[in-house]
GROMACS .gro file of C-alpha atoms in nm:
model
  214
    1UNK     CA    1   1.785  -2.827   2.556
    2UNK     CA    2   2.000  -2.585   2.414
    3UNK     CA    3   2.297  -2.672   2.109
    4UNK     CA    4   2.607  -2.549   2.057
    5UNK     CA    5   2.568  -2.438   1.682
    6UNK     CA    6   2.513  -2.134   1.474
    7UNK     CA    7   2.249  -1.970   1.386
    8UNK     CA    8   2.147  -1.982   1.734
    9UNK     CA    9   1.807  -1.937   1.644
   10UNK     CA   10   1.867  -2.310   1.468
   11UNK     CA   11   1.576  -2.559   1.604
   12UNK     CA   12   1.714  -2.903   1.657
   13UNK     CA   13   1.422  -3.077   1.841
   14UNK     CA   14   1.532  -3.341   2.056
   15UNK     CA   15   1.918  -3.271   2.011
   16UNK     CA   16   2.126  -3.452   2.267
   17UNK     CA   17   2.453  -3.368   2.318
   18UNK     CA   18   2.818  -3.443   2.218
   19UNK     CA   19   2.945  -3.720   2.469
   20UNK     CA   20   3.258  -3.721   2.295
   21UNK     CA   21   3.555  -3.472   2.342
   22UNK     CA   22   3.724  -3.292   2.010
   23UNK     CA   23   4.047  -3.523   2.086
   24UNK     CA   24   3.826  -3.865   2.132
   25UNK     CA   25   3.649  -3.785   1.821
   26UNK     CA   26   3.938  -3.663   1.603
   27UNK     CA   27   4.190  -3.936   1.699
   28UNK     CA   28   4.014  -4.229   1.536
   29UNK     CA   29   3.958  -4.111   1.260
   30UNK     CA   30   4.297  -3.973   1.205
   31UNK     CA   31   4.436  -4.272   1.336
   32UNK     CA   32   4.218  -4.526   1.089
   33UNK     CA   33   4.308  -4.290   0.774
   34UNK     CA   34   4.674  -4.327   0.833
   35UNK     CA   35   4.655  -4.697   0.908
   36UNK     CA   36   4.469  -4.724   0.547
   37UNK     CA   37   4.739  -4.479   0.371
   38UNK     CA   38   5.039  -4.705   0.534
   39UNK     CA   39   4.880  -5.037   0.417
   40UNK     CA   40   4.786  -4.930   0.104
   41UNK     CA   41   5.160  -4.807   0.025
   42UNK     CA   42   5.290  -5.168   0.194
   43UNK     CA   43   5.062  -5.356  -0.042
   44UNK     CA   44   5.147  -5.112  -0.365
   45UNK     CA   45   5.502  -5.192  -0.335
   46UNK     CA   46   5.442  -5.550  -0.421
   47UNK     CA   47   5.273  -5.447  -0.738
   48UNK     CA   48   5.538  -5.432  -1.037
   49UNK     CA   49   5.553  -5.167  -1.253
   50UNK     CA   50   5.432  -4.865  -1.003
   51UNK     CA   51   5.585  -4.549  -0.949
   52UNK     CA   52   5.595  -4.414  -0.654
   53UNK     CA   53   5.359  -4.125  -0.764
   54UNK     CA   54   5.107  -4.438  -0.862
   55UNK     CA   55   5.126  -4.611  -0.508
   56UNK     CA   56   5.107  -4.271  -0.332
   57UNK     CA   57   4.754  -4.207  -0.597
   58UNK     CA   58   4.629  -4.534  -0.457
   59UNK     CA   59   4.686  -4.431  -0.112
   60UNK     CA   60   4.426  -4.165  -0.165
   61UNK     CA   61   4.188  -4.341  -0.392
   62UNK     CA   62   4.123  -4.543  -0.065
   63UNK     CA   63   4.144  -4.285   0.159
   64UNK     CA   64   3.869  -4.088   0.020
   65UNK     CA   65   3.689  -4.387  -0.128
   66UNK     CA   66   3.650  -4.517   0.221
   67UNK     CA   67   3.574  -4.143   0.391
   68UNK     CA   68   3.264  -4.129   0.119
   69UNK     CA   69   3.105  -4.478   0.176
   70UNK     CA   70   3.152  -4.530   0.541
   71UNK     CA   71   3.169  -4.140   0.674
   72UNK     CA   72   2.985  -3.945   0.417
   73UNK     CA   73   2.735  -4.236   0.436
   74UNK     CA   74   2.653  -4.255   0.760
   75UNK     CA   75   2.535  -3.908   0.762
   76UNK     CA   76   2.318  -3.955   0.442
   77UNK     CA   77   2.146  -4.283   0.604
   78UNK     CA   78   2.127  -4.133   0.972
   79UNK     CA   79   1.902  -3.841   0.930
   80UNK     CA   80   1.811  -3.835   1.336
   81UNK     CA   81   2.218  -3.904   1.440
   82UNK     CA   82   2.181  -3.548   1.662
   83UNK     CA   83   1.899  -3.666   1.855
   84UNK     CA   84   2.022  -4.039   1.957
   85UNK     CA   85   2.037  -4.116   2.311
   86UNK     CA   86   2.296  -4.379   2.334
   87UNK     CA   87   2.477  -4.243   1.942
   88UNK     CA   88   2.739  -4.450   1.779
   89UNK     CA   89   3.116  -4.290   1.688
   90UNK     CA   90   2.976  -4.146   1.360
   91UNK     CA   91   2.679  -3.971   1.552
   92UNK     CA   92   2.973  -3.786   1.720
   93UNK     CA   93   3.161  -3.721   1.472
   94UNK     CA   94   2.892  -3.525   1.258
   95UNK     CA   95   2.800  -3.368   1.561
   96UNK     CA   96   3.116  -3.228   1.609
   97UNK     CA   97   3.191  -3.161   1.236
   98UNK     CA   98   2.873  -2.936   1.245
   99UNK     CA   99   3.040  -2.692   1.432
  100UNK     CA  100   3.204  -2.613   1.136
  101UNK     CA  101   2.929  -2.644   0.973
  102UNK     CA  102   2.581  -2.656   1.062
  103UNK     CA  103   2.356  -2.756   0.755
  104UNK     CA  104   2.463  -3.110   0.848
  105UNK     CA  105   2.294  -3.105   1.207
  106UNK     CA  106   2.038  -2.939   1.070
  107UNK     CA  107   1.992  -3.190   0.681
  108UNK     CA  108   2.015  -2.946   0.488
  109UNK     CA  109   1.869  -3.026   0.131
  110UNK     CA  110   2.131  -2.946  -0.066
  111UNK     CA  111   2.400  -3.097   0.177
  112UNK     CA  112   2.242  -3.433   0.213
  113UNK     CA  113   2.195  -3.458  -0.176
  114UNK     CA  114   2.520  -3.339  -0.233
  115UNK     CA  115   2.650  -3.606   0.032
  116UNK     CA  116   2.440  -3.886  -0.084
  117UNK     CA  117   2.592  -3.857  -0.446
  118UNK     CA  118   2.945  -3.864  -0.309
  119UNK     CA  119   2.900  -4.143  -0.053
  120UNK     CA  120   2.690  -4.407  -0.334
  121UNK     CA  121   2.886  -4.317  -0.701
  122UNK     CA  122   3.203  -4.136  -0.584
  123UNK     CA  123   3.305  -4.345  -0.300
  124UNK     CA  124   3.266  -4.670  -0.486
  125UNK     CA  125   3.459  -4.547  -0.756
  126UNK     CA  126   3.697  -4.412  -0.608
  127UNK     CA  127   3.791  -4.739  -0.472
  128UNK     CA  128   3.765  -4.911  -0.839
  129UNK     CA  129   4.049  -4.662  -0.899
  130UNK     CA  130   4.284  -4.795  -0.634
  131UNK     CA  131   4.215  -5.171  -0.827
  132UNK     CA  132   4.267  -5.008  -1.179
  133UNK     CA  133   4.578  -4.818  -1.107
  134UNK     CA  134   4.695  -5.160  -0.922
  135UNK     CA  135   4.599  -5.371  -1.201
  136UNK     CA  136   4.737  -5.081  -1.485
  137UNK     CA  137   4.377  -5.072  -1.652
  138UNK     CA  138   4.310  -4.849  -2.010
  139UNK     CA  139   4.010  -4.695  -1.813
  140UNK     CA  140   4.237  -4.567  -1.496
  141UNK     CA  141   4.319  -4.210  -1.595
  142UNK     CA  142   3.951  -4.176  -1.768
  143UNK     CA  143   3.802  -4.310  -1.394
  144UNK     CA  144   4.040  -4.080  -1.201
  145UNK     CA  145   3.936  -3.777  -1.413
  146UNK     CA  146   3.604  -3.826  -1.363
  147UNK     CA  147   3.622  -3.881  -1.029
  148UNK     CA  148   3.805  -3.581  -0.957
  149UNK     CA  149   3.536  -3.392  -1.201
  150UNK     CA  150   3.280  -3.506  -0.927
  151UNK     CA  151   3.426  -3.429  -0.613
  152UNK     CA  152   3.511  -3.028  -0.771
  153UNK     CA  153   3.161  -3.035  -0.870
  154UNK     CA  154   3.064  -3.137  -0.542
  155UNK     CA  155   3.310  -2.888  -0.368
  156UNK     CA  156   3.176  -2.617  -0.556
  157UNK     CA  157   2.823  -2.679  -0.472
  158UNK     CA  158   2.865  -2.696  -0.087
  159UNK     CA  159   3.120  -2.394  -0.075
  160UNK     CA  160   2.844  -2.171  -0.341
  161UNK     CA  161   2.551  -2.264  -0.167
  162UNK     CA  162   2.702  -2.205   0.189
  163UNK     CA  163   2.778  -1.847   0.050
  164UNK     CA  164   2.418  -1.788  -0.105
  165UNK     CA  165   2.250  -1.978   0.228
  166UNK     CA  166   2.398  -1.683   0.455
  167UNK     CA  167   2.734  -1.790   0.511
  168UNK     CA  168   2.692  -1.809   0.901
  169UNK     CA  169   2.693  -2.187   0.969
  170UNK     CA  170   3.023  -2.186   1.179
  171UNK     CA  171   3.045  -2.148   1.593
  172UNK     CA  172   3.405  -1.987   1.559
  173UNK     CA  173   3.620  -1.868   1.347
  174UNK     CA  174   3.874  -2.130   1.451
  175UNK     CA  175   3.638  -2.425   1.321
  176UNK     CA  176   3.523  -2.238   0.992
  177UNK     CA  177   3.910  -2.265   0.913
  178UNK     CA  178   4.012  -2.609   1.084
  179UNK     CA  179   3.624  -2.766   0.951
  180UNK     CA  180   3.484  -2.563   0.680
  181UNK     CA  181   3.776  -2.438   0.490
  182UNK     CA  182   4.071  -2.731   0.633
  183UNK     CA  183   3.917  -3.037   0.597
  184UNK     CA  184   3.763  -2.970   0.293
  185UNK     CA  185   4.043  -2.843   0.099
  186UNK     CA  186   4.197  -3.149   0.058
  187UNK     CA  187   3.911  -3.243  -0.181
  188UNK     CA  188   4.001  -2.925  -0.404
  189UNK     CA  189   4.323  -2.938  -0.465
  190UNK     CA  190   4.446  -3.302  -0.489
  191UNK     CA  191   4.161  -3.401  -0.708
  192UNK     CA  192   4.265  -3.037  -0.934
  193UNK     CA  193   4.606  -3.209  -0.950
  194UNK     CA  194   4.511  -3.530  -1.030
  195UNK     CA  195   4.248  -3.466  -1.295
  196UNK     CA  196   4.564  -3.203  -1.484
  197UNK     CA  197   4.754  -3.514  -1.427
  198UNK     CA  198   4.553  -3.744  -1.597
  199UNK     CA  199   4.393  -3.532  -1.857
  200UNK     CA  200   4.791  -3.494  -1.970
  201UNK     CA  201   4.796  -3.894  -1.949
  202UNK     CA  202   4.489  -3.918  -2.183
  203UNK     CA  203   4.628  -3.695  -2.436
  204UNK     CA  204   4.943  -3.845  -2.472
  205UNK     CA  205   4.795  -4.174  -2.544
  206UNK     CA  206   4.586  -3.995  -2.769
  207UNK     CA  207   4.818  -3.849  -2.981
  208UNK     CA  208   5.064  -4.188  -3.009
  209UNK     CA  209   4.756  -4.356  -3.094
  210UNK     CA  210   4.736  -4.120  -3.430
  211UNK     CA  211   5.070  -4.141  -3.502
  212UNK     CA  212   5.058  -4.508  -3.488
  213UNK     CA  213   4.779  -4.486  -3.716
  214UNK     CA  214   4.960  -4.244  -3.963
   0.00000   0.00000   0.00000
C-alpha cells in the first residue's frame, strides 16, 4: 500500500494508514497543552515571591518538559508506530506530523538520536526547572540556560541536517510551514529569549557577588 509522504520513492513496508483526521489529531493535543499552561499559572500564583514573567517561565518549562518525555518519547521507543494495525493516539500523531516531515516515518538516524536526547535529559529537566523556579533555587537560571543551550543545539541539528539530507521531506508547502518551520519555531526563539534572560541573571549575581567580596 501506498503513503502519503515525500520522497515518493520512500519505502515504508507495512505502513498502514492515518485513521485519524488533521482536526482529531490536532485537538488533543492542543487542548492537553493549554490545560497544562492554565494549571500551571493557577498553581504559580500561590507561590510567593513570583513575577508574573516567572509563573508564565514555568508554564513553559512544563509545557515542553511534558511534549519531550511523553511526545518526543513515544516516537523514540515506537520505532514500528507507522505500521500498527490497531495504533494508539501517538501513532497518529507522528504519522501525521511526518507530513511535515518525513525522516520521522521513515527513523531517520539522526532524527531519532536527536529525539531520544531531548525526550530522556531535556524533558526531565525541563520539568526540574518548573520545581526550581517554584521553589527560587541558586541553580534555576544555570538549569534554564542549559536547557535552552540543548534544545538550540538540537534545533540546529534537525533544521542543518534536513538541508544537507535533500531538503524534500515535506508533502506541501502548507505543512513545511504549519509542521516543519511552525511548530518548531517555538523551540528557537523562546529558549533564545530565555537563555539572554538568564545569562543576564547569572551575571548580575556574579558581579554583586565581587563587590560583596571587595
Amino acid at each position: 500500500m501506498g503513503h502519503p509522504y515525500a520522497p515518493a520513492g520512500l519505502q515504508l513496508p507495512g505502513f498502514v494508514p492515518l485513521q485519524l483526521s488533521q482536526g482529531q489529531v490536532l485537538a488533543p493535543f492542543l487542548g492537553t497543552s493549554l490545560v497544562v499552561v492554565l494549571a500551571i499559572w493557577l498553581i504559580s500564583g500561590r507561590c510567593r515571591g513570583l513575577s508574573k514573567t516567572d509563573r508564565l517561565l514555568m508554564c513553559w518549562w512544563a509545557f515542553t518538559g511534558l511534549t519531550h518525555i511523553v511526545i518526543e518519547g513515544t516516537f523514540v521507543f515506537a520505532p514500528g508506530f507507522f505500521r500498527k494495525e490497531n495504533p494508539n493516539y501517538f501513532d497518529e500523531l507522528w504519522k501525521e506530523y511526518s507530513k511535515g516531515d518525513s525522516r520521522y516515518v521513515a527513523r531517520d538516524t539522526a532524527t531519532v538520536t536527536v529525539e531520544g536526547i531531548t525526550a530522556v535529559l531535556e524533558g526531565p529537566a525541563s520539568l526540574l526547572a518548573v520545581y526550581a523556579i517554584a521553589s527560587r533555587k541558586s541553580y534555576s537560571h544555570i538549569l534554564q540556560f542549559t536547557v535552552c543551550l540543548g534544545q538550540l543545539y538540537g534545533c540546529l541539528v534537525y533544521f542543518i541536517t534536513a538541508y544537507l539530507d535533500g531538503f524534500n521531506f515535506w508533502v506541501s508547502p502548507f505543512y513545511f510551514w504549519a509542521y516543519f518551520i511552525g511548530a518548531n519555531s517555538f523551540w528557537i526563539w523562546i529558549p533564545t529569549l530565555i537563555a539572554m534572560r538568564s545569562w543576564k541573571k547569572i551575571c548580575a549575581a556574579i558581579r554583586a557577588e565581587k563587590v560583596k567580596t571587595k
